[in-house]
Short mmCIF file of N, CA and C in Angstrom, two decimals:
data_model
loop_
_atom_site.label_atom_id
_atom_site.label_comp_id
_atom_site.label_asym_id
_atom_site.label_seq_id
_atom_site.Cartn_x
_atom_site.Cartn_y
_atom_site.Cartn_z
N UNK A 1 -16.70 6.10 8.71
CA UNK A 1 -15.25 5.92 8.73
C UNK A 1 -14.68 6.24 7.34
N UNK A 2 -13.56 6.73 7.21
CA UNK A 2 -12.87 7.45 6.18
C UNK A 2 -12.08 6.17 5.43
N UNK A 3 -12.23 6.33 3.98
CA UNK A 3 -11.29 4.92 3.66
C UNK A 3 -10.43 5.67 2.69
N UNK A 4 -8.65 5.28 2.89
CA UNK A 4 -7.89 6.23 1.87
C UNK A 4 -7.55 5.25 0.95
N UNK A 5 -7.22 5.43 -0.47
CA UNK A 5 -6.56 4.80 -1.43
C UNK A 5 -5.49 5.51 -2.23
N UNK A 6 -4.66 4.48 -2.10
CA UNK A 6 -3.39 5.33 -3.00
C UNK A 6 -3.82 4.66 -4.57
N UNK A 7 -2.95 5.78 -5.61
CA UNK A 7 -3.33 5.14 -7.37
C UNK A 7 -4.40 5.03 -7.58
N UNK A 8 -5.81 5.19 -6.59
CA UNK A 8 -6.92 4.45 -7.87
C UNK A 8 -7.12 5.30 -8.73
N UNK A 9 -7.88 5.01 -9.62
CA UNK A 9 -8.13 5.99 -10.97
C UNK A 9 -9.43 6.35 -10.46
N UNK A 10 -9.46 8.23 -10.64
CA UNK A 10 -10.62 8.90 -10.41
C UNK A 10 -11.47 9.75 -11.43
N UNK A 11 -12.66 9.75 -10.86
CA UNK A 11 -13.11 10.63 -12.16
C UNK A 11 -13.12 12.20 -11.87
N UNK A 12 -12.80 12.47 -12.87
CA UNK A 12 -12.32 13.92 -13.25
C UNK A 12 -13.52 15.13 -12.51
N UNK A 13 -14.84 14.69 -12.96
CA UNK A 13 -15.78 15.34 -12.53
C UNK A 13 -15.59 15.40 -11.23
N UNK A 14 -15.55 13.99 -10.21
CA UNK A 14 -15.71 14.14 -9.09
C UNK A 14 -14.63 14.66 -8.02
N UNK A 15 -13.40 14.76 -9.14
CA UNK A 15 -12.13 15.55 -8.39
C UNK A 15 -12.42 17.13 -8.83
N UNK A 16 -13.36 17.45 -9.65
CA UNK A 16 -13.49 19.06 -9.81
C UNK A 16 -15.01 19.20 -8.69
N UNK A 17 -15.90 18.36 -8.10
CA UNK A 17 -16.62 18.74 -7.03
C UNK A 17 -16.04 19.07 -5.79
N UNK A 18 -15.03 17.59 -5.63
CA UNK A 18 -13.75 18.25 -4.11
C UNK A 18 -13.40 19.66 -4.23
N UNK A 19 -12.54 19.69 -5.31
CA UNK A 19 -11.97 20.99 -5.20
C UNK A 19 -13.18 22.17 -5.12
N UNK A 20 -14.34 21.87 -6.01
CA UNK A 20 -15.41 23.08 -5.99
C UNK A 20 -15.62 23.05 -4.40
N UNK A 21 -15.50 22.23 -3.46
CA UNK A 21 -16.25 21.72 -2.32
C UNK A 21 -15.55 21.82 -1.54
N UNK A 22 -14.32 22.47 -1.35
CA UNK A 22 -12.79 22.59 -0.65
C UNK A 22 -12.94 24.20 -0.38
N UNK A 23 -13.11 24.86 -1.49
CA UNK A 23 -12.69 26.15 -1.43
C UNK A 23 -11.32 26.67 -2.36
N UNK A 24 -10.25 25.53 -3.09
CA UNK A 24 -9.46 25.88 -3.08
C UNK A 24 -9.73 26.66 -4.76
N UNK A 25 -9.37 27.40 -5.56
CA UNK A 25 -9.33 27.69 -6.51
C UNK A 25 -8.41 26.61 -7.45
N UNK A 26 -9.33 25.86 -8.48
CA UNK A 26 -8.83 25.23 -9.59
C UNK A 26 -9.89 25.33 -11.07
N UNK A 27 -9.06 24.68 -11.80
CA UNK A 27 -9.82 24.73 -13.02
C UNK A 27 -11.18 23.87 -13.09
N UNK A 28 -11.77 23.52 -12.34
CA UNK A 28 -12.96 22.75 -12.64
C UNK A 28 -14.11 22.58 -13.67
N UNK A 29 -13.96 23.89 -14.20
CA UNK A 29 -15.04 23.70 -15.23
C UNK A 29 -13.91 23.07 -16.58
N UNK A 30 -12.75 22.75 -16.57
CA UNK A 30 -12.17 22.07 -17.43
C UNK A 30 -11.67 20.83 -17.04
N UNK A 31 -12.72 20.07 -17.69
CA UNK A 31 -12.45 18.77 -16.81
C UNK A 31 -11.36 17.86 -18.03
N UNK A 32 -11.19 17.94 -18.90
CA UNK A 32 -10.23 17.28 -19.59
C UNK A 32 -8.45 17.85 -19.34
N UNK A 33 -8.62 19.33 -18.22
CA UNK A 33 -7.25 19.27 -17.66
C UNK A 33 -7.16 18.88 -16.67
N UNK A 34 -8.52 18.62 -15.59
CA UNK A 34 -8.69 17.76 -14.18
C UNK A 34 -7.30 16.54 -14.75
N UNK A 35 -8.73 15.98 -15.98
CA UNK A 35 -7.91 14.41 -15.84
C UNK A 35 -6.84 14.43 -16.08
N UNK A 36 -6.18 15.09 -17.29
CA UNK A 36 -4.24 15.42 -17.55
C UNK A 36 -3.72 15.38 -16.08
N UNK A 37 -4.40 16.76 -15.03
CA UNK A 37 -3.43 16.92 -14.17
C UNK A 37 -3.26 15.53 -12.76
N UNK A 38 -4.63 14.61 -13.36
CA UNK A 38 -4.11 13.57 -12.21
C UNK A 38 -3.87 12.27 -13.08
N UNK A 39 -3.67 12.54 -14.15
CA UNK A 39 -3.38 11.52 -14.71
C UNK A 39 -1.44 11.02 -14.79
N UNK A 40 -0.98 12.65 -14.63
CA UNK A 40 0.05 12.63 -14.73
C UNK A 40 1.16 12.53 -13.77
N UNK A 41 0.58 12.07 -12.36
CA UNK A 41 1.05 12.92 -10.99
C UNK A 41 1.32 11.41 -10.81
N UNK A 42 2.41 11.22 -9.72
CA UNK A 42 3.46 10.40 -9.44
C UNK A 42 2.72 9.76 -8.68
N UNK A 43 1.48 10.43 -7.67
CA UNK A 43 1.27 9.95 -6.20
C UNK A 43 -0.33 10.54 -6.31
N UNK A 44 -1.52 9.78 -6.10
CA UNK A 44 -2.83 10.58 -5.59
C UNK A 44 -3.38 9.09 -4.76
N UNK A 45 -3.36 10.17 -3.83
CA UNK A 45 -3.87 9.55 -2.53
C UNK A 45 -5.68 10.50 -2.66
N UNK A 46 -6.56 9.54 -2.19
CA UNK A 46 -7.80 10.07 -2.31
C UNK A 46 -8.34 9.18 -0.95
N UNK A 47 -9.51 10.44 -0.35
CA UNK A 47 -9.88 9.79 0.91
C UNK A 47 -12.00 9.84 0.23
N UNK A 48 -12.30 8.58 0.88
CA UNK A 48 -13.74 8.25 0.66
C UNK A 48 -14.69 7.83 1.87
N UNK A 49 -15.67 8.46 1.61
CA UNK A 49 -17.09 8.01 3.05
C UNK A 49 -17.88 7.00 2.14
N UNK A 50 -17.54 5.93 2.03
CA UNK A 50 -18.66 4.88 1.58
C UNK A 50 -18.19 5.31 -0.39
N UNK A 51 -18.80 5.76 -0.78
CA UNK A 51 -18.85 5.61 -2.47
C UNK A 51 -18.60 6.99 -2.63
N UNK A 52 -18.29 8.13 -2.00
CA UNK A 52 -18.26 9.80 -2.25
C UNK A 52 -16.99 10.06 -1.69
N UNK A 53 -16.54 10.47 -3.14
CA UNK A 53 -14.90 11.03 -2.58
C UNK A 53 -15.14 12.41 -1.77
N UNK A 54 -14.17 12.55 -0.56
CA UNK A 54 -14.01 13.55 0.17
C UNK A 54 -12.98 14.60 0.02
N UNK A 55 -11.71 13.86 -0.38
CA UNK A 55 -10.64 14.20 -0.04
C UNK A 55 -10.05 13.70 -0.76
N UNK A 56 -8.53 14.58 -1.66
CA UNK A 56 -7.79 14.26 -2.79
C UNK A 56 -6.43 14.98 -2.48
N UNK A 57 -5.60 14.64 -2.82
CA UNK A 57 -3.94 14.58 -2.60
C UNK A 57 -3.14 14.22 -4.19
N UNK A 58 -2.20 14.92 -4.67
CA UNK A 58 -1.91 14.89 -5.74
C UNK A 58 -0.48 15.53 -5.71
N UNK A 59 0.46 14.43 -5.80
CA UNK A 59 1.85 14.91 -5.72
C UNK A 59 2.85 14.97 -7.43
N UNK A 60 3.62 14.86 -7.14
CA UNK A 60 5.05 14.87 -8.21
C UNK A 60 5.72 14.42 -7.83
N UNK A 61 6.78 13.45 -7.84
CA UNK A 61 8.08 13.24 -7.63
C UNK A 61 9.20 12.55 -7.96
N UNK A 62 10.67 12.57 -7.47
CA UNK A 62 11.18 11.44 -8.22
C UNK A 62 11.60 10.07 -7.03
N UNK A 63 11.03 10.78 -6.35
CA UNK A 63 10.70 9.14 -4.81
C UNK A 63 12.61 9.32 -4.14
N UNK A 64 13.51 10.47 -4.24
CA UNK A 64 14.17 10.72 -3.72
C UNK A 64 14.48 11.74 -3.41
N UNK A 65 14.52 12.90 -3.80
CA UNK A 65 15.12 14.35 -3.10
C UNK A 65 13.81 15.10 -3.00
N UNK A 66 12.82 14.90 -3.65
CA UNK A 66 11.85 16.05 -3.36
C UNK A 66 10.67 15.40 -4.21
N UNK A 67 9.50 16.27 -3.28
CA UNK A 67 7.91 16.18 -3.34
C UNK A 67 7.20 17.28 -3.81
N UNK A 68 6.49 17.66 -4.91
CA UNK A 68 5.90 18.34 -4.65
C UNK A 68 4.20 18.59 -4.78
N UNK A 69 3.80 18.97 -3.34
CA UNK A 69 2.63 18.47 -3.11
C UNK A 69 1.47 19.05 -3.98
N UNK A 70 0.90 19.25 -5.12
CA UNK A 70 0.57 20.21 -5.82
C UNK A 70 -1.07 20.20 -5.71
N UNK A 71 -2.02 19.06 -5.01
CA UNK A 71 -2.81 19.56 -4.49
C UNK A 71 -3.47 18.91 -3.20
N UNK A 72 -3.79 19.48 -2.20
CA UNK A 72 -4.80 18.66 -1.28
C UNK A 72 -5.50 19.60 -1.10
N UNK A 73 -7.16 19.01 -0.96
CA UNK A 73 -8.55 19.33 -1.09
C UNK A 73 -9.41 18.07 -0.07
N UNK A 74 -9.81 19.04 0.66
CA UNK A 74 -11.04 18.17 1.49
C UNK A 74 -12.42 19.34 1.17
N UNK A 75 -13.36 18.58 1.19
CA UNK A 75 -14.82 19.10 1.23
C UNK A 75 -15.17 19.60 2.34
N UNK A 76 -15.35 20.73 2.88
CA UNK A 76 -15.32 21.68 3.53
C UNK A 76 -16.23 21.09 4.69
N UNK A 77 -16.87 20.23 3.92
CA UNK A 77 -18.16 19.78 5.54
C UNK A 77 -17.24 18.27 6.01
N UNK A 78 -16.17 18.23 5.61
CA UNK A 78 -15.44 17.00 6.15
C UNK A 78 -14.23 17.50 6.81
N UNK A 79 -14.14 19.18 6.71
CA UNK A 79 -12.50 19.41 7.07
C UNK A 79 -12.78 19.38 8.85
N UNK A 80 -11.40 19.45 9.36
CA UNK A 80 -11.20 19.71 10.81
C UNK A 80 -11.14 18.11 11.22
N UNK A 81 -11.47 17.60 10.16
CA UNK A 81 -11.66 15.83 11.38
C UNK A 81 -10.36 15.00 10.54
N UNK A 82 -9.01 15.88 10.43
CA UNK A 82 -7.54 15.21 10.08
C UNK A 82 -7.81 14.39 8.82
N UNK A 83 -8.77 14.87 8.27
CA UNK A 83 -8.53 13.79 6.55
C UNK A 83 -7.31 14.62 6.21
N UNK A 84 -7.03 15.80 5.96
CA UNK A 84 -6.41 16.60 5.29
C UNK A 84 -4.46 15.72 5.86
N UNK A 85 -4.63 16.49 6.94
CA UNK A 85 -3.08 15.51 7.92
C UNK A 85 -2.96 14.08 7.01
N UNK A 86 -3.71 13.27 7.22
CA UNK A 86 -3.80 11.76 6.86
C UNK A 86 -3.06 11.51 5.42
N UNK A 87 -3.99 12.28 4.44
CA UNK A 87 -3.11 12.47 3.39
C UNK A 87 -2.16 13.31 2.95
N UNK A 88 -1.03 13.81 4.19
CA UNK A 88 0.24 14.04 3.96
C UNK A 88 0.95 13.24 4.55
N UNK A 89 0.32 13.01 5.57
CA UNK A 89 1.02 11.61 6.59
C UNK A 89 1.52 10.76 5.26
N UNK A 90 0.47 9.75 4.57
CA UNK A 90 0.28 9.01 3.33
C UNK A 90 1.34 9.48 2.13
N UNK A 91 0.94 10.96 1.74
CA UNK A 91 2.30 11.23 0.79
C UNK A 91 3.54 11.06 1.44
N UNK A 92 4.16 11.27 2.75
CA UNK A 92 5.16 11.54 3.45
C UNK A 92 6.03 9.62 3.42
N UNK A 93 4.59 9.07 3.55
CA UNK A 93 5.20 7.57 3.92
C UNK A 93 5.31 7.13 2.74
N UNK A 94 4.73 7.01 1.51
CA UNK A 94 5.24 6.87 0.05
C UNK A 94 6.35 7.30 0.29
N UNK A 95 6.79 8.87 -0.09
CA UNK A 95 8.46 9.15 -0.22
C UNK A 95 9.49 8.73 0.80
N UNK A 96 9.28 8.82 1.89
CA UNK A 96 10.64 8.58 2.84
C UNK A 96 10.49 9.69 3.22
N UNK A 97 11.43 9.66 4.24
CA UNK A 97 11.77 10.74 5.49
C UNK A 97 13.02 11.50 4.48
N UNK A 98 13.72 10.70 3.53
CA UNK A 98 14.89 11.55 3.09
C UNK A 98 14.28 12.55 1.86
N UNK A 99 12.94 12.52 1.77
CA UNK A 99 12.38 13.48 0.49
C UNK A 99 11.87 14.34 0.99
N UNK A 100 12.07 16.01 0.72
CA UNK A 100 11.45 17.06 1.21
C UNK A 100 10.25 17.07 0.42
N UNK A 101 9.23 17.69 1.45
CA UNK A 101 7.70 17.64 0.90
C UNK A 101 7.81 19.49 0.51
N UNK A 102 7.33 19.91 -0.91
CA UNK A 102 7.34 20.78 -1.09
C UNK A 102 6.06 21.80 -1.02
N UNK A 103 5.39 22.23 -1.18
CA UNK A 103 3.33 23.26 -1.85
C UNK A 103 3.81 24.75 -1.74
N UNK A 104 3.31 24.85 -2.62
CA UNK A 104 2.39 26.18 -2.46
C UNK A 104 1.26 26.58 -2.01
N UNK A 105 1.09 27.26 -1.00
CA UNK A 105 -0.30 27.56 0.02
C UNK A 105 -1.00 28.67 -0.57
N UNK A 106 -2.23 28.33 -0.82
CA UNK A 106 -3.33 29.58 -0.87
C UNK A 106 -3.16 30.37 0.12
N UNK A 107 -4.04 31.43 0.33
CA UNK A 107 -3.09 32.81 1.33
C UNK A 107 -3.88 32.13 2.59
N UNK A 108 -4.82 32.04 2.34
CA UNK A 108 -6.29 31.35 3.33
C UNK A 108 -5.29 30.30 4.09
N UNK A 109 -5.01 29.42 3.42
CA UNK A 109 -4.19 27.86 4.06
C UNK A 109 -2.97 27.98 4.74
N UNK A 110 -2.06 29.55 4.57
CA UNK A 110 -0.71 29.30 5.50
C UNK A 110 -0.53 28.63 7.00
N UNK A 111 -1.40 28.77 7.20
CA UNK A 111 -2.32 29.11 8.82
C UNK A 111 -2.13 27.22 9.27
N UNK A 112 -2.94 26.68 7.86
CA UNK A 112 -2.87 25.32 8.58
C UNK A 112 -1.48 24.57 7.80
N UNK A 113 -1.02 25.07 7.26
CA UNK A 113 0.19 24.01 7.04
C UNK A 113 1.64 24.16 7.77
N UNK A 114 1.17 24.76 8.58
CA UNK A 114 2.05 25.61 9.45
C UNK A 114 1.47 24.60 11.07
N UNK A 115 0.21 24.26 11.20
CA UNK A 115 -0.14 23.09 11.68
C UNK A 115 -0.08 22.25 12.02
N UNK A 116 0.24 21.44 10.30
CA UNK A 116 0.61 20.21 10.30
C UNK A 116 2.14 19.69 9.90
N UNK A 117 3.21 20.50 10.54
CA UNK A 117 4.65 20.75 10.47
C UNK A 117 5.24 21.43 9.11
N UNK A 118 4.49 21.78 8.00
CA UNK A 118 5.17 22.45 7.47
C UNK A 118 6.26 23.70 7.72
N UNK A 119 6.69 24.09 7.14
CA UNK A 119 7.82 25.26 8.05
C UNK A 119 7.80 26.18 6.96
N UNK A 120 7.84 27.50 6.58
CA UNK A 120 7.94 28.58 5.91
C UNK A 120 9.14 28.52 5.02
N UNK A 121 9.01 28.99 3.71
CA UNK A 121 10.44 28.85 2.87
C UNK A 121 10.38 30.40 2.08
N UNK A 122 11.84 30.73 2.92
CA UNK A 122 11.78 32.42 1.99
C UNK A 122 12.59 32.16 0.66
N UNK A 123 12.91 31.21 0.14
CA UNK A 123 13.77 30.88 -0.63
C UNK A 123 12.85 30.39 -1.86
N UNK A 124 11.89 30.46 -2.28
CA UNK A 124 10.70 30.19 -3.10
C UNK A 124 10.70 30.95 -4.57
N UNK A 125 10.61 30.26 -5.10
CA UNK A 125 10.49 31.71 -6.72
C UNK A 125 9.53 30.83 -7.60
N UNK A 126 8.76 31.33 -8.42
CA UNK A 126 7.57 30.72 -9.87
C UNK A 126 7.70 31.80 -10.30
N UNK A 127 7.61 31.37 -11.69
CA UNK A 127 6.64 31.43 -12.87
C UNK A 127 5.38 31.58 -13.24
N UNK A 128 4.59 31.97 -12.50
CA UNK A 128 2.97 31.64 -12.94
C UNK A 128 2.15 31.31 -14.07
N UNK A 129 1.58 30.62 -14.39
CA UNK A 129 1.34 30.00 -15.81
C UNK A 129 0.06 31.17 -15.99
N UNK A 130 -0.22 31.31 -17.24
CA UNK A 130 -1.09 32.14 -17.89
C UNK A 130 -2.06 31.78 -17.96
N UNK A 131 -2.99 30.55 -17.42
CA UNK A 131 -3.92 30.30 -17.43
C UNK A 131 -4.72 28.97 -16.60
#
């Protein structure tokens, strides 16, 4: 059985195995920006099988007009069984119904966030950071 926690404090290493273990492209071999980037995030919801994190969720926000979801990662031998859903469900019920949930999708992922009610935005523009 899957156990989720919102806020706990994680270790850096074991949020750069999810992501190694997800598929998604992140910085993992820099684990002192792992910890910055969840150290700094408004909202991390993390899902666990007994003592091994599975699944990680990592938002922004200001808990009224907008979310933005900047990462979810499940371990690839755990996906398909709704951890992933669960922790947007989880970010969704933190903010309210009146806060738009925002991401950016890997090209791979349009497919499922389109799934789990996301809706397409042609109205989108970045910056891409240099590194």
């Amino acid at each position: 059985m899957i156990e989720y926690r919102n806020n706990q404090p994680l270790e850096p290493v074991e949020i750069a195995h999810v992501f190694e273990a997800s598929g998604i492209s992140r910085p993992t071999k820099d684990i002192p920006r792992i910890r910055q980037m969840f150290a700094n995030a408004d909202i991390v919801i993390s899902a666990w099988d007994g003592a091994r994190l599975v699944g990680v969720c990592r938002a922004l926000t200001d808990f009224s007009y907008c979310c933005y979801l900047s990462d979810l990662a499940v371990d690839v031998t755990y996906q398909k069984h709704g951890i992933g859903r669960e922790l947007i469900r989880r970010t969704q019920s933190l903010v309210g119904e009146e806060v738009s949930l925002i991401l950016l999708s890997a090209p791979g992922a349009m497919a499922y966030y389109l799934k789990v009610g996301f809706s397409l935005a042609d109205n989108a523009y970045v910056i891409r950071r240099k590194c």
